[in-house]
Amino acid sequence: MDRFVVVGGARLAGEVSVTGAKNSVLKLMAASLLAEGTTRLTAVPDILDVAIMSEVLRRLGCTVERGPGSVTIDVPTELSHEADYDLVRRMRASIAVLGPLVARCGQAKVALPGGDAIGSRGLDFHIAGLVKLGAHVESEHGYLIATAPRLTGAQVWLDFPSVGATENLLMAAVLAKGTTTIDNAAREPDIVDLCQFLVAMGASVEGIGTSTLVVEGVERLSPVEHRTLPDRIVAGTWAMAATITRGDIYVRGGRAEHLEIALDKLTMAGALVEPGPDGFRVRMEGRPKAVDVVTLPYPGFPTDLQPMVLALNSVADGTAMVTENVFEARWMFVNELARLGADVRTDGHHAVVRGREVLSGAPVKAHDIRAGAALVLAGLVADGVTEVADVHHIDRGYEGFVDKLVALGADVRREQVEDEQPF
Ligand code: UD1
């Protein structure tokens, strides 16, 4: 239960590198289960979630080795088909093994993840889709049990373009008998990365990058080597960091084309965004202007950057409305931001933020990865010291966060916290 101690006031300047996307690599690791043999992934971030997914795969019978920036997964002929609660509750993305396990083993028993800090996050689309593909799915003693001797292609419509459901259904459909169409599919770059990985393995997927994915099932897939796409949320976090601290950061590896709306919002806030040969630069002078934001599935403004934009608006000139359409409970973060003096009022999907000249440092708590990162950004522009507790959440998604902040000129350190007293 470490914490970050952030001393406000520094202007971040310099260069920072972005590695592979968390949300991509976790699904690529799950997809490796679809092919017997050795899959190698590169540009793998050194983050806690990759360690958790490695453990999920080991318990399924795989040999998983981590190298610097890589992971090698040796998938045996016979797999176990059970993902335990102790891992799934630590990382919801573990449910990405559901589709590949049913496809490969004809059965899967995966713990239900339960609620988390950003909302209820159902699995109904995952389940309905698998049922359409011919699986029998039931929930028993906290586990989802899916069985299907051989999945068969079907037409699946998603009520909402869910990232996780699109991925699970894609991974199930690639080994199903016949054609599967996934309509209203999510279009996130992570999905495109997964599709390209599956195609390299021998799968047939058409409509990649669109909301209609057509999958022609094949008999078997082969393991491949694949480079994970860069993390657009981490890149976006650095862009926000430059803007909020009135700094100047070159985000090496950041793909501006995956962040179009987010970078446009920063431009409206007053930042100068320039493309570079292998990334982009964000420069900011003066106080940011308030910007209205509405989160939506890709290519809309990403919900994962919503906490950062709330932090930005809390020190901006003017009043902004931020609307959250993807995760209803993401406002939990607002109470922590208010401890730093931010003036935010929420009503249903909307938050109204009245910008303050300056925030005021205080002890706060990270409830999830993105809220944690946003609290650090707020701490960078708060007067005095901000202590961000429960930073294991930040470790789940940001490689070397403190070191990178320090290299950019921030006054931040990590502190170990002794066991808390009962009262
Ligand atoms: C993924 C990302 C997360 C990101 C989110 C949206 C990973 C590990 N996580 O999460 O960082 O914030 O996409 O871009 O990749 N829903 C249902 N029923 C379902 C599935 C989803 O009601 O069966 C709802 C969810 O509660 C939520 C919305 O759909 O309100 C979007 O969820 P989804 O796109 O599935 O997010 P995740 O894949 O969980």
XYZ file of C-alpha atoms and ligand atoms in Angstrom:
462
model
C 0.000 0.000 0.000
C 2.593 2.571 -1.064
C 1.836 6.222 -1.641
C 3.183 8.967 -3.867
C 4.221 12.228 -2.303
C 3.748 15.001 -4.848
C 5.059 18.518 -4.277
C 3.166 20.927 -6.501
C 4.565 23.682 -8.644
C 6.843 22.087 -11.231
C 6.456 22.696 -14.948
C 7.009 19.357 -16.694
C 9.379 19.504 -19.636
C 11.352 16.984 -21.669
C 10.731 13.709 -23.379
C 8.850 10.617 -22.246
C 8.460 7.224 -23.925
C 5.220 5.291 -24.215
C 5.310 1.475 -24.319
C 2.659 -1.038 -25.394
C -0.965 -0.591 -24.385
C -2.164 -2.330 -21.228
C -5.636 -2.857 -22.650
C -4.166 -4.418 -25.759
C -1.466 -6.650 -24.334
C -3.785 -8.286 -21.778
C -6.116 -9.404 -24.570
C -3.225 -10.512 -26.793
C -1.988 -12.654 -23.909
C -5.465 -14.198 -23.550
C -5.663 -14.750 -27.326
C -2.378 -16.656 -27.256
C -4.412 -19.513 -25.675
C -6.006 -20.076 -29.077
C -2.840 -21.604 -30.549
C -0.701 -24.401 -29.204
C 3.006 -23.464 -29.176
C 5.053 -20.372 -28.406
C 3.675 -16.846 -28.794
C 5.998 -13.905 -28.231
C 4.749 -10.398 -27.547
C 7.002 -7.354 -27.605
C 6.593 -3.726 -26.453
C 5.040 -5.209 -23.313
C 4.776 -2.690 -20.478
C 6.262 -3.593 -17.107
C 3.043 -3.184 -15.125
C 1.198 -5.145 -12.466
C -1.680 -6.194 -14.753
C 0.722 -8.012 -17.077
C 2.063 -9.916 -14.052
C -1.501 -10.845 -13.056
C -2.411 -12.028 -16.572
C 0.853 -14.028 -16.661
C -0.294 -15.801 -13.490
C -3.765 -16.442 -14.961
C -2.125 -18.129 -17.971
C 0.296 -20.129 -15.797
C -2.603 -21.545 -13.805
C -4.206 -22.584 -17.079
C -1.079 -24.643 -17.783
C 1.029 -22.228 -19.874
C 4.697 -21.456 -19.310
C 5.066 -17.691 -19.239
C 8.403 -15.908 -19.259
C 8.935 -12.175 -18.985
C 11.926 -10.531 -20.625
C 12.685 -6.812 -20.772
C 9.716 -5.460 -22.739
C 8.554 -8.892 -23.823
C 6.537 -11.886 -22.758
C 6.844 -15.403 -24.120
C 3.887 -17.735 -23.671
C 4.190 -21.437 -24.269
C 0.706 -22.901 -24.675
C 0.395 -26.692 -24.131
C -1.873 -29.110 -25.996
C -4.010 -29.686 -22.921
C -5.151 -26.590 -21.043
C -6.903 -26.286 -17.740
C -10.095 -24.221 -18.167
C -10.541 -22.488 -14.833
C -9.705 -18.872 -13.896
C -9.912 -18.400 -10.120
C -11.606 -15.618 -8.203
C -8.421 -14.529 -6.415
C -6.983 -13.367 -9.750
C -10.153 -12.224 -11.536
C -11.153 -9.986 -8.633
C -7.714 -8.327 -8.781
C -7.992 -7.732 -12.487
C -11.294 -7.755 -14.334
C -9.534 -8.143 -17.694
C -8.907 -11.786 -16.680
C -12.368 -12.515 -18.110
C -10.756 -12.161 -21.544
C -9.776 -15.838 -21.233
C -13.465 -16.827 -21.388
C -13.829 -16.711 -25.198
C -10.488 -18.378 -26.012
C -11.044 -21.167 -23.457
C -14.507 -22.097 -24.743
C -13.153 -22.021 -28.284
C -10.065 -24.129 -27.506
C -11.275 -26.479 -24.742
C -15.028 -26.561 -25.302
C -15.464 -25.335 -21.744
C -14.499 -22.481 -19.433
C -15.038 -21.741 -15.759
C -14.208 -18.124 -15.024
C -14.899 -16.295 -11.762
C -17.375 -13.424 -11.916
C -15.356 -10.249 -11.320
C -17.938 -8.415 -9.207
C -18.238 -4.620 -9.115
C -15.345 -2.234 -9.067
C -14.655 1.412 -8.427
C -15.864 2.614 -11.821
C -19.217 0.871 -12.066
C -21.205 -2.323 -12.177
C -19.750 -3.461 -15.517
C -22.002 -6.340 -16.503
C -21.064 -9.380 -18.537
C -24.470 -9.759 -20.178
C -23.195 -8.940 -23.692
C -20.370 -11.465 -23.342
C -22.842 -14.126 -22.213
C -25.562 -13.363 -24.789
C -22.961 -13.444 -27.569
C -21.525 -16.789 -26.485
C -25.038 -18.225 -26.257
C -25.662 -17.050 -29.842
C -22.514 -18.962 -30.818
C -24.041 -22.100 -29.329
C -22.511 -22.165 -25.846
C -24.441 -23.177 -22.775
C -23.673 -20.605 -20.093
C -24.646 -20.695 -16.445
C -23.563 -18.939 -13.300
C -22.844 -21.040 -10.226
C -21.135 -20.303 -6.899
C -19.612 -17.058 -8.214
C -18.348 -18.631 -11.433
C -19.480 -18.361 -15.015
C -19.447 -21.793 -16.627
C -19.592 -21.964 -20.410
C -19.641 -25.182 -22.411
C -19.807 -25.861 -26.132
C -18.287 -28.907 -27.806
C -17.844 -26.730 -30.928
C -19.022 -23.156 -31.270
C -20.947 -22.280 -34.419
C -20.895 -18.959 -36.221
C -23.878 -16.624 -35.733
C -25.044 -13.047 -36.125
C -24.430 -11.107 -32.902
C -25.642 -7.576 -32.184
C -24.183 -5.757 -29.214
C -26.506 -3.341 -27.384
C -23.474 -1.125 -26.723
C -20.054 -1.299 -28.428
C -18.421 -2.983 -25.434
C -14.665 -3.418 -25.762
C -14.501 -6.540 -23.596
C -17.521 -8.245 -25.197
C -16.249 -7.539 -28.735
C -12.893 -9.056 -27.787
C -14.299 -12.145 -26.087
C -16.654 -12.840 -28.974
C -13.940 -12.306 -31.581
C -11.656 -14.746 -29.786
C -14.481 -17.289 -29.563
C -15.555 -16.839 -33.195
C -12.151 -17.372 -34.819
C -12.292 -21.114 -34.054
C -16.077 -21.501 -34.462
C -17.611 -23.449 -37.324
C -18.874 -21.021 -39.966
C -19.334 -17.273 -40.146
C -19.875 -14.901 -37.237
C -20.913 -11.286 -37.684
C -20.467 -8.939 -34.736
C -22.583 -5.823 -35.252
C -22.133 -2.612 -33.244
C -18.656 -3.894 -32.412
C -16.238 -1.661 -30.514
C -13.687 0.090 -32.766
C -10.953 0.908 -30.240
C -7.365 0.643 -31.534
C -6.947 -2.231 -29.039
C -9.568 -4.190 -31.011
C -7.741 -3.476 -34.249
C -4.509 -4.713 -32.631
C -6.241 -7.916 -31.485
C -7.746 -8.461 -34.965
C -4.339 -8.059 -36.598
C -2.822 -10.500 -34.116
C -5.572 -13.043 -34.832
C -5.170 -12.609 -38.608
C -1.408 -13.180 -38.267
C -2.255 -16.401 -36.391
C -4.302 -17.541 -39.379
C -7.776 -16.238 -38.516
C -10.094 -14.688 -41.074
C -11.483 -11.351 -39.877
C -12.977 -8.685 -42.128
C -14.188 -5.185 -41.379
C -11.255 -4.532 -39.024
C -11.590 -1.050 -37.523
C -15.306 -0.846 -38.377
C -18.380 -1.594 -36.290
C -19.172 -4.754 -38.268
C -16.685 -7.554 -37.862
C -17.095 -10.663 -39.990
C -15.209 -13.732 -38.820
C -14.873 -16.912 -40.820
C -13.987 -19.675 -38.363
C -10.896 -21.801 -39.054
C -9.863 -25.228 -37.744
C -6.660 -24.133 -36.060
C -4.405 -21.153 -35.430
C -0.624 -20.890 -35.172
C 1.427 -18.957 -32.633
C 3.132 -15.760 -33.794
C 5.379 -12.916 -32.669
C 3.594 -9.563 -32.351
C 4.465 -6.023 -31.293
C 1.860 -4.443 -28.988
C 0.465 -1.111 -30.155
C 1.447 1.954 -28.079
C -0.751 2.902 -25.135
C -2.968 5.819 -26.173
C -4.274 6.366 -22.639
C -0.765 6.652 -21.209
C 0.185 8.946 -24.127
C -2.951 11.003 -23.426
C -2.045 11.199 -19.735
C 1.326 12.772 -20.633
C -0.401 15.196 -22.993
C -2.693 16.211 -20.120
C 0.330 16.482 -17.800
C 2.005 18.931 -20.193
C -1.161 21.012 -20.444
C -2.037 21.131 -16.758
C 1.519 21.996 -15.620
C 1.969 24.549 -18.435
C 4.856 22.417 -19.617
C 6.425 21.086 -22.796
C 6.543 17.304 -23.323
C 7.504 15.224 -26.344
C 5.546 11.966 -26.110
C 7.725 9.457 -27.962
C 5.724 6.513 -29.280
C 2.410 8.331 -28.803
C 0.081 7.965 -31.800
C -1.773 11.270 -32.245
C -4.206 9.648 -34.688
C -5.543 7.495 -31.823
C -6.171 10.559 -29.666
C -7.703 12.991 -32.115
C -10.584 14.295 -29.988
C -8.531 14.358 -26.780
C -5.713 16.359 -28.408
C -8.262 18.656 -30.047
C -9.693 19.373 -26.577
C -6.204 20.232 -25.318
C -5.764 22.589 -28.260
C -9.056 24.249 -27.296
C -7.685 24.550 -23.758
C -4.773 26.526 -25.233
C -2.098 23.874 -25.785
C 0.007 23.641 -28.911
C 0.056 20.084 -30.242
C 2.635 19.271 -32.917
C 3.200 15.925 -34.609
C 6.771 14.602 -34.532
C 8.554 11.806 -36.412
C 7.677 9.136 -33.842
C 5.279 10.850 -31.474
C 3.865 14.261 -30.692
C 4.763 17.326 -28.672
C 2.404 19.208 -26.336
C 3.338 22.704 -25.186
C 1.332 24.991 -22.968
C 1.784 28.542 -21.818
C -0.548 30.275 -19.426
C -3.638 29.051 -17.668
C -5.716 26.439 -19.504
C -9.196 27.406 -20.679
C -12.127 25.266 -19.502
C -13.218 22.633 -22.050
C -16.476 20.683 -22.260
C -15.998 16.958 -22.798
C -18.367 14.067 -23.530
C -17.006 10.529 -23.184
C -18.042 8.023 -25.830
C -16.791 4.755 -27.309
C -13.892 5.185 -29.761
C -13.378 7.422 -31.692
C -15.105 9.555 -29.050
C -13.303 11.065 -26.076
C -12.008 8.104 -24.010
C -13.591 7.534 -20.609
C -10.118 6.558 -19.355
C -8.957 10.172 -19.831
C -12.039 11.670 -18.183
C -10.515 11.940 -14.680
C -7.505 13.795 -16.123
C -9.713 16.254 -17.988
C -11.662 16.849 -14.786
C -8.377 17.647 -13.035
C -7.433 19.983 -15.900
C -10.778 21.788 -15.749
C -10.497 22.188 -11.996
C -7.620 24.671 -12.525
C -8.869 26.104 -15.822
C -10.182 29.552 -16.567
C -13.978 29.197 -16.748
C -16.630 26.553 -16.174
C -16.859 23.247 -18.031
C -19.356 20.432 -18.309
C -17.927 16.915 -18.420
C -20.372 14.172 -19.401
C -19.622 10.510 -18.639
C -21.475 8.075 -20.885
C -19.485 4.881 -20.453
C -18.977 4.185 -16.731
C -21.647 5.591 -14.449
C -19.700 5.360 -11.179
C -16.568 7.128 -12.326
C -17.552 10.188 -10.281
C -16.190 8.554 -7.099
C -12.993 10.325 -8.033
C -14.666 13.721 -7.675
C -14.725 13.449 -3.893
C -10.959 13.012 -3.844
C -10.471 15.927 -6.232
C -12.676 18.029 -3.953
C -10.231 17.324 -1.107
C -7.699 19.283 -3.171
C -10.141 22.173 -3.356
C -11.658 21.474 -6.772
C -15.150 22.848 -7.320
C -17.047 20.011 -9.014
C -20.762 19.249 -8.860
C -22.185 16.089 -10.359
C -25.704 15.310 -11.444
C -26.359 11.994 -13.164
C -24.013 11.698 -16.134
C -22.813 15.292 -15.844
C -20.159 17.087 -13.828
C -19.892 20.852 -13.749
C -16.404 22.069 -12.939
C -15.699 25.656 -11.977
C -12.017 26.325 -12.434
C -9.956 27.587 -9.513
C -6.701 29.548 -9.758
C -4.959 26.959 -7.638
C -5.647 23.677 -5.842
C -4.444 22.957 -2.371
C -2.382 19.842 -1.553
C -3.932 17.221 0.741
C -3.881 13.454 1.385
C -6.074 11.662 -1.181
C -6.731 8.111 -2.297
C -6.568 6.432 -5.719
C -9.658 4.288 -6.325
C -8.663 3.075 -9.777
C -5.793 3.376 -12.254
C -6.963 6.468 -14.099
C -8.292 8.304 -11.061
C -4.910 7.671 -9.430
C -3.000 9.169 -12.359
C -5.379 12.159 -12.430
C -4.836 12.816 -8.715
C -1.095 12.901 -9.323
C -1.635 15.464 -12.115
C -3.835 17.523 -9.795
C -1.152 17.274 -7.096
C 1.413 18.663 -9.548
C -0.551 21.921 -9.731
C -1.683 22.025 -6.106
C -0.129 24.288 -3.589
C 2.042 22.285 -1.160
C 2.128 18.518 -0.715
C -0.381 15.981 -2.021
C -0.087 12.415 -0.773
C -1.775 9.921 -3.087
C -2.514 6.649 -1.251
C -3.240 3.186 -2.724
C -0.930 3.692 -5.686
C -0.991 -0.037 -6.448
C -3.855 1.008 -8.733
C -1.490 3.279 -10.678
C 1.096 0.449 -10.849
C -1.512 -1.599 -12.723
C -1.285 0.619 -15.769
C 1.653 3.050 -15.717
C 5.187 1.744 -16.146
C 7.756 3.638 -14.035
C 5.351 6.528 -13.425
C 7.348 8.222 -10.664
C 10.698 7.887 -12.477
C 9.190 9.349 -15.639
C 7.639 12.251 -13.721
C 10.934 12.971 -11.980
C 12.801 12.883 -15.321
C 10.374 15.567 -16.549
C 11.170 17.755 -13.544
C 8.410 16.846 -11.081
C 9.024 16.670 -7.363
C 7.441 13.271 -6.671
C 8.585 10.310 -4.624
C 7.245 6.917 -3.655
C 6.936 6.085 0.011
C 6.320 2.772 1.660
C 3.437 2.853 4.065
C 3.690 0.847 7.276
C 0.609 -1.172 8.199
C -2.120 1.229 9.213
C -3.227 1.364 12.834
C -6.753 -0.033 13.410
C -7.812 3.392 14.744
C -12.310 -1.608 -21.448
C -11.012 -1.080 -20.889
C -11.266 0.127 -19.992
C -12.043 1.177 -20.757
C -13.303 0.566 -21.375
C -14.069 1.537 -22.260
C -9.655 -3.064 -20.667
C -8.924 -3.982 -19.758
N -10.376 -2.116 -20.104
O -13.115 -2.066 -20.366
O -9.993 0.644 -19.600
O -12.414 2.164 -19.849
O -12.957 -0.565 -22.168
O -13.246 2.080 -23.218
O -9.560 -3.172 -21.875
N -21.313 -3.369 -20.397
C -22.477 -4.038 -20.105
N -22.543 -5.375 -20.342
C -21.492 -6.091 -20.845
C -20.289 -5.389 -21.127
C -20.234 -4.028 -20.897
O -23.458 -3.452 -19.649
O -21.606 -7.301 -21.020
C -21.241 -1.918 -20.157
C -20.268 -1.551 -19.053
O -20.879 -1.634 -17.778
C -19.909 -0.137 -19.432
C -19.925 -0.169 -20.952
O -20.700 -1.284 -21.305
O -20.905 0.755 -18.982
C -18.561 -0.248 -21.603
O -17.860 -1.346 -21.100
P -16.727 -2.096 -21.936
O -16.486 -1.370 -23.225
O -17.083 -3.533 -22.011
O -15.458 -1.902 -21.012
P -14.389 -2.973 -20.610
O -14.097 -3.865 -21.767
O -14.758 -3.579 -19.307
